[in-house]
Coordinates of C-alpha atoms in Angstrom, one line a residue:
Chain O
X1489 CA 12.7 -3.3 -21.3
X1490 CA 9.2 -4.8 -20.5
X1491 CA 7.7 -2.7 -17.9
X1492 CA 4.3 -2.9 -15.4
X1493 CA 2.1 0.2 -16.1
X1494 CA -0.4 1.6 -13.3
X1495 CA -3.2 4.0 -14.3
X1496 CA -4.2 6.4 -13.0
X1497 CA -0.9 7.9 -11.4
X1498 CA -3.1 9.7 -8.8
X1499 CA -6.6 9.1 -7.9
X1500 CA -8.8 11.2 -5.2
X1501 CA -11.8 9.9 -4.5
X1502 CA -14.2 10.7 -1.7
X1503 CA -14.9 8.7 1.4
X1504 CA -17.5 6.1 0.6
X1505 CA -16.8 5.6 -3.0
X1506 CA -15.6 2.7 -4.7
X1507 CA -12.3 2.8 -7.0
X1508 CA -10.9 0.6 -9.4
X1509 CA -6.5 0.8 -9.7
X1510 CA -5.7 -0.5 -13.1
X1511 CA -2.6 -2.4 -13.9
X1512 CA -1.2 -3.8 -17.0
X1513 CA 1.4 -6.5 -16.1
X1514 CA 4.0 -7.7 -18.3
X1515 CA 2.7 -9.9 -21.1
X1516 CA 4.0 -13.2 -20.4
X1517 CA 4.1 -13.1 -16.7
X1518 CA 2.1 -15.4 -14.5
X1519 CA 1.9 -13.9 -11.1
X1520 CA 0.3 -10.7 -10.2
X1521 CA 0.4 -8.9 -7.1
X1522 CA -1.0 -5.6 -5.3
X1523 CA 1.1 -4.1 -2.7
X1524 CA 0.0 -0.9 -0.4
X1525 CA 2.3 1.8 1.2
X1526 CA 1.2 4.3 3.8
X1527 CA 2.9 7.1 3.5
X1528 CA 6.1 7.2 5.6
X1529 CA 5.6 3.2 6.4
X1530 CA 6.8 0.2 4.4
X1531 CA 5.3 -1.4 1.4
X1532 CA 3.3 -4.1 2.2
X1533 CA 2.1 -7.2 0.7
X1534 CA -1.8 -7.4 -0.2
X1535 CA -2.7 -9.8 -2.5
X1536 CA -1.3 -12.4 -5.1
X1537 CA -3.3 -14.0 -8.2
X1538 CA -2.3 -16.7 -10.2
X1539 CA -4.0 -19.1 -12.6
X1540 CA -7.1 -16.7 -12.2
X1541 CA -7.5 -16.9 -8.3
X1542 CA -6.2 -15.5 -5.6
X1543 CA -3.4 -17.4 -4.1
X1544 CA -2.5 -15.5 -1.2
X1545 CA -3.9 -12.5 0.7
X1546 CA -2.7 -10.6 3.4
X1547 CA -4.8 -9.6 6.7
X1548 CA -5.1 -6.2 5.2
X1549 CA -6.9 -7.6 2.2
X1550 CA -10.3 -7.9 3.9
X1551 CA -13.8 -7.8 2.0
X1552 CA -13.8 -4.4 0.9
X1553 CA -10.9 -5.2 -1.3
X1554 CA -11.3 -7.5 -4.7
X1555 CA -9.0 -8.4 -7.6
X1556 CA -10.0 -8.9 -11.0
X1557 CA -8.0 -9.7 -14.4
X1558 CA -11.2 -9.1 -16.8
X1559 CA -9.1 -9.8 -19.8
X1560 CA -5.9 -11.1 -21.1
X1561 CA -4.1 -7.9 -20.2
X1562 CA -5.5 -5.8 -17.4
X1563 CA -5.4 -6.7 -13.7
X1564 CA -7.4 -4.7 -11.4
X1565 CA -7.7 -3.8 -7.7
X1566 CA -11.3 -2.6 -6.5
X1567 CA -11.9 -1.0 -3.2
X1568 CA -15.6 -0.8 -2.0
X1569 CA -16.4 2.1 0.2
X1570 CA -13.4 3.6 0.5
X1571 CA -12.2 4.9 3.9
X1572 CA -9.4 7.6 5.1
X1573 CA -7.2 5.0 5.9
X1574 CA -7.4 3.2 2.4
X1575 CA -5.0 6.4 1.4
X1576 CA -1.8 5.1 0.1
X1577 CA 0.2 4.1 -2.8
X1578 CA -0.6 1.1 -4.3
X1579 CA 2.0 -1.1 -6.3
X1580 CA 1.3 -3.5 -8.9
X1581 CA 3.4 -6.2 -9.7
X1582 CA 4.2 -9.3 -11.9
X1583 CA 6.5 -11.9 -12.3
X1584 CA 7.2 -15.2 -14.2
X1585 CA 7.8 -17.2 -11.2
X1586 CA 10.3 -15.3 -9.3
X1587 CA 11.5 -11.6 -9.6
X1588 CA 8.7 -9.1 -9.1
X1589 CA 8.6 -6.2 -11.4
X1590 CA 6.8 -3.1 -9.9
X1591 CA 4.7 -0.6 -11.9
X1592 CA 5.1 3.1 -10.7
X1593 CA 2.2 3.2 -8.4
X1594 CA -1.1 4.9 -7.7
X1595 CA -1.4 7.4 -5.4
X1596 CA -5.2 7.1 -4.1
X1597 CA -6.1 9.9 -1.9
X1598 CA -9.3 9.5 0.2
X1599 CA -11.1 12.7 1.2
Chain F
X1179 CA 10.5 -8.1 14.6
X1180 CA 9.3 -8.9 11.3
X1181 CA 10.9 -10.1 8.1
X1182 CA 12.9 -7.4 6.7
X1183 CA 14.0 -5.0 9.6
X1184 CA 16.3 -2.0 8.7
X1185 CA 18.9 -0.3 10.5
X1186 CA 19.3 2.6 10.7
X1187 CA 15.8 3.9 10.4
X1188 CA 17.1 7.3 9.6
X1189 CA 20.9 8.1 8.4
X1190 CA 22.1 11.9 7.8
X1191 CA 25.9 12.0 6.1
X1192 CA 27.7 14.9 4.3
X1193 CA 28.3 14.6 0.7
X1194 CA 31.2 12.7 -0.1
X1195 CA 31.0 10.0 2.8
X1196 CA 29.8 6.8 2.2
X1197 CA 26.5 5.6 3.7
X1198 CA 25.9 2.1 5.0
X1199 CA 22.3 0.2 5.4
X1200 CA 21.7 -3.0 6.9
X1201 CA 18.7 -5.2 6.7
X1202 CA 18.1 -8.6 8.5
X1203 CA 15.4 -11.0 7.8
X1204 CA 14.0 -14.2 9.3
X1205 CA 13.2 -16.8 6.8
X1206 CA 15.2 -18.5 4.0
X1207 CA 15.1 -16.5 0.5
X1208 CA 15.9 -17.2 -3.0
X1209 CA 16.9 -13.4 -3.6
X1210 CA 17.4 -10.2 -2.2
X1211 CA 16.7 -6.6 -3.6
X1212 CA 17.4 -2.9 -2.8
X1213 CA 14.8 -0.4 -3.9
X1214 CA 15.2 3.3 -3.7
X1215 CA 12.1 5.6 -3.4
X1216 CA 12.2 9.4 -3.4
X1217 CA 9.6 10.9 -1.3
X1218 CA 6.1 10.0 -2.4
X1219 CA 7.2 8.4 -5.8
X1220 CA 7.7 4.9 -7.1
X1221 CA 10.4 2.3 -6.2
X1222 CA 13.2 2.1 -8.4
X1223 CA 15.0 -1.2 -8.6
X1224 CA 18.9 -0.8 -7.5
X1225 CA 20.5 -4.3 -7.4
X1226 CA 19.3 -7.8 -7.1
X1227 CA 21.6 -10.4 -4.7
X1228 CA 20.7 -14.2 -5.0
X1229 CA 21.2 -16.4 -2.2
X1230 CA 24.4 -18.1 -3.6
X1231 CA 26.1 -14.9 -4.0
X1232 CA 27.8 -13.1 -1.6
X1233 CA 28.5 -9.7 -2.8
X1234 CA 27.4 -7.5 -5.8
X1235 CA 28.6 -4.3 -7.3
X1236 CA 26.9 -1.8 -9.3
X1237 CA 28.5 1.9 -9.7
X1238 CA 28.8 3.5 -6.7
X1239 CA 26.6 0.6 -4.9
X1240 CA 27.9 -2.3 -2.9
X1241 CA 25.5 -5.1 -1.5
X1242 CA 26.6 -7.9 0.6
X1243 CA 24.7 -11.2 1.9
X1244 CA 25.2 -13.1 4.6
X1245 CA 22.7 -15.8 4.4
X1246 CA 24.0 -17.6 7.8
X1247 CA 23.0 -14.2 9.6
X1248 CA 20.2 -13.5 7.4
X1249 CA 21.3 -9.9 6.6
X1250 CA 22.4 -8.1 3.8
X1251 CA 24.1 -4.4 3.6
X1252 CA 23.8 -1.5 1.0
X1253 CA 26.8 0.3 0.7
X1254 CA 26.6 3.6 -1.1
X1255 CA 30.1 5.5 -1.7
X1256 CA 31.0 8.9 -2.4
X1257 CA 27.5 9.8 -1.6
X1258 CA 25.7 12.9 -3.4
X1259 CA 22.8 14.9 -2.5
X1260 CA 20.7 13.3 -5.1
X1261 CA 21.0 10.3 -3.1
X1262 CA 19.0 11.6 -0.3
X1263 CA 15.8 8.9 -0.7
X1264 CA 14.4 5.8 1.2
X1265 CA 15.9 2.8 0.6
X1266 CA 14.3 -0.4 1.2
X1267 CA 15.2 -4.1 1.0
X1268 CA 12.6 -6.6 -0.2
X1269 CA 13.2 -10.3 0.3
X1270 CA 11.2 -13.1 -1.7
X1271 CA 9.4 -15.8 0.4
X1272 CA 10.2 -18.9 -1.4
X1273 CA 7.9 -21.1 1.1
X1274 CA 4.9 -19.2 0.4
X1275 CA 4.6 -20.7 -2.8
X1276 CA 3.5 -17.2 -4.4
X1277 CA 6.7 -15.4 -4.8
X1278 CA 5.5 -12.5 -3.1
X1279 CA 8.2 -9.9 -1.7
X1280 CA 8.4 -9.0 1.7
X1281 CA 10.0 -5.2 2.6
X1282 CA 11.8 -4.0 4.9
X1283 CA 10.7 -0.8 7.0
X1284 CA 13.8 1.2 5.3
X1285 CA 16.1 3.6 6.1
X1286 CA 15.9 7.3 5.4
X1287 CA 19.2 8.4 3.9
X1288 CA 19.7 12.5 3.8
X1289 CA 23.0 13.6 2.1
X1290 CA 23.9 17.2 2.9
X1291 CA 25.8 19.3 0.4

């Protein structure tokens, strides 16, 4: 069964550093998403991406975040100048136009 | 309250008992899904129910959907210690045009052996 792959599974970074979280969506999917889950809280939508541009973003997705689909397979989330409160699980998802398929997540720890 | 509120927030039962979790949502949906998450781990997809369905079964899981009340329930029968996890509902948001999901606040289930 096709799956969404995320790397790395766990990343530790110093406060103020830039991080890039990587995702390989399912190959024939058209919509791509990033979600965030702070420990002990619910999963929150960050951003959706379609046709090589952001189609929707939440209030959380401020100027320190950016997304990119640099080639035909990868989808990345960049966090510039990380803060302690960016520590969370980040989930990538993709869909053909409906059901989201989620990756297993990247746990980001900012120290 | 927000789209995707679940109750109870926490549930503790004995092994062998049934566990029922509820989810309410606010806007119209095309589908609703239930996920399980072990502490600090990824989301495990359990079951999908579409807006034109009222009930679905998968093994020990039974999901109901009442679109008139904008609510869903997840029943786990004959619970096991391994069912200990957090359970989330997630609804799509067809009016958004982006097919994003909105997650509930989750129910933390603890099954005591």
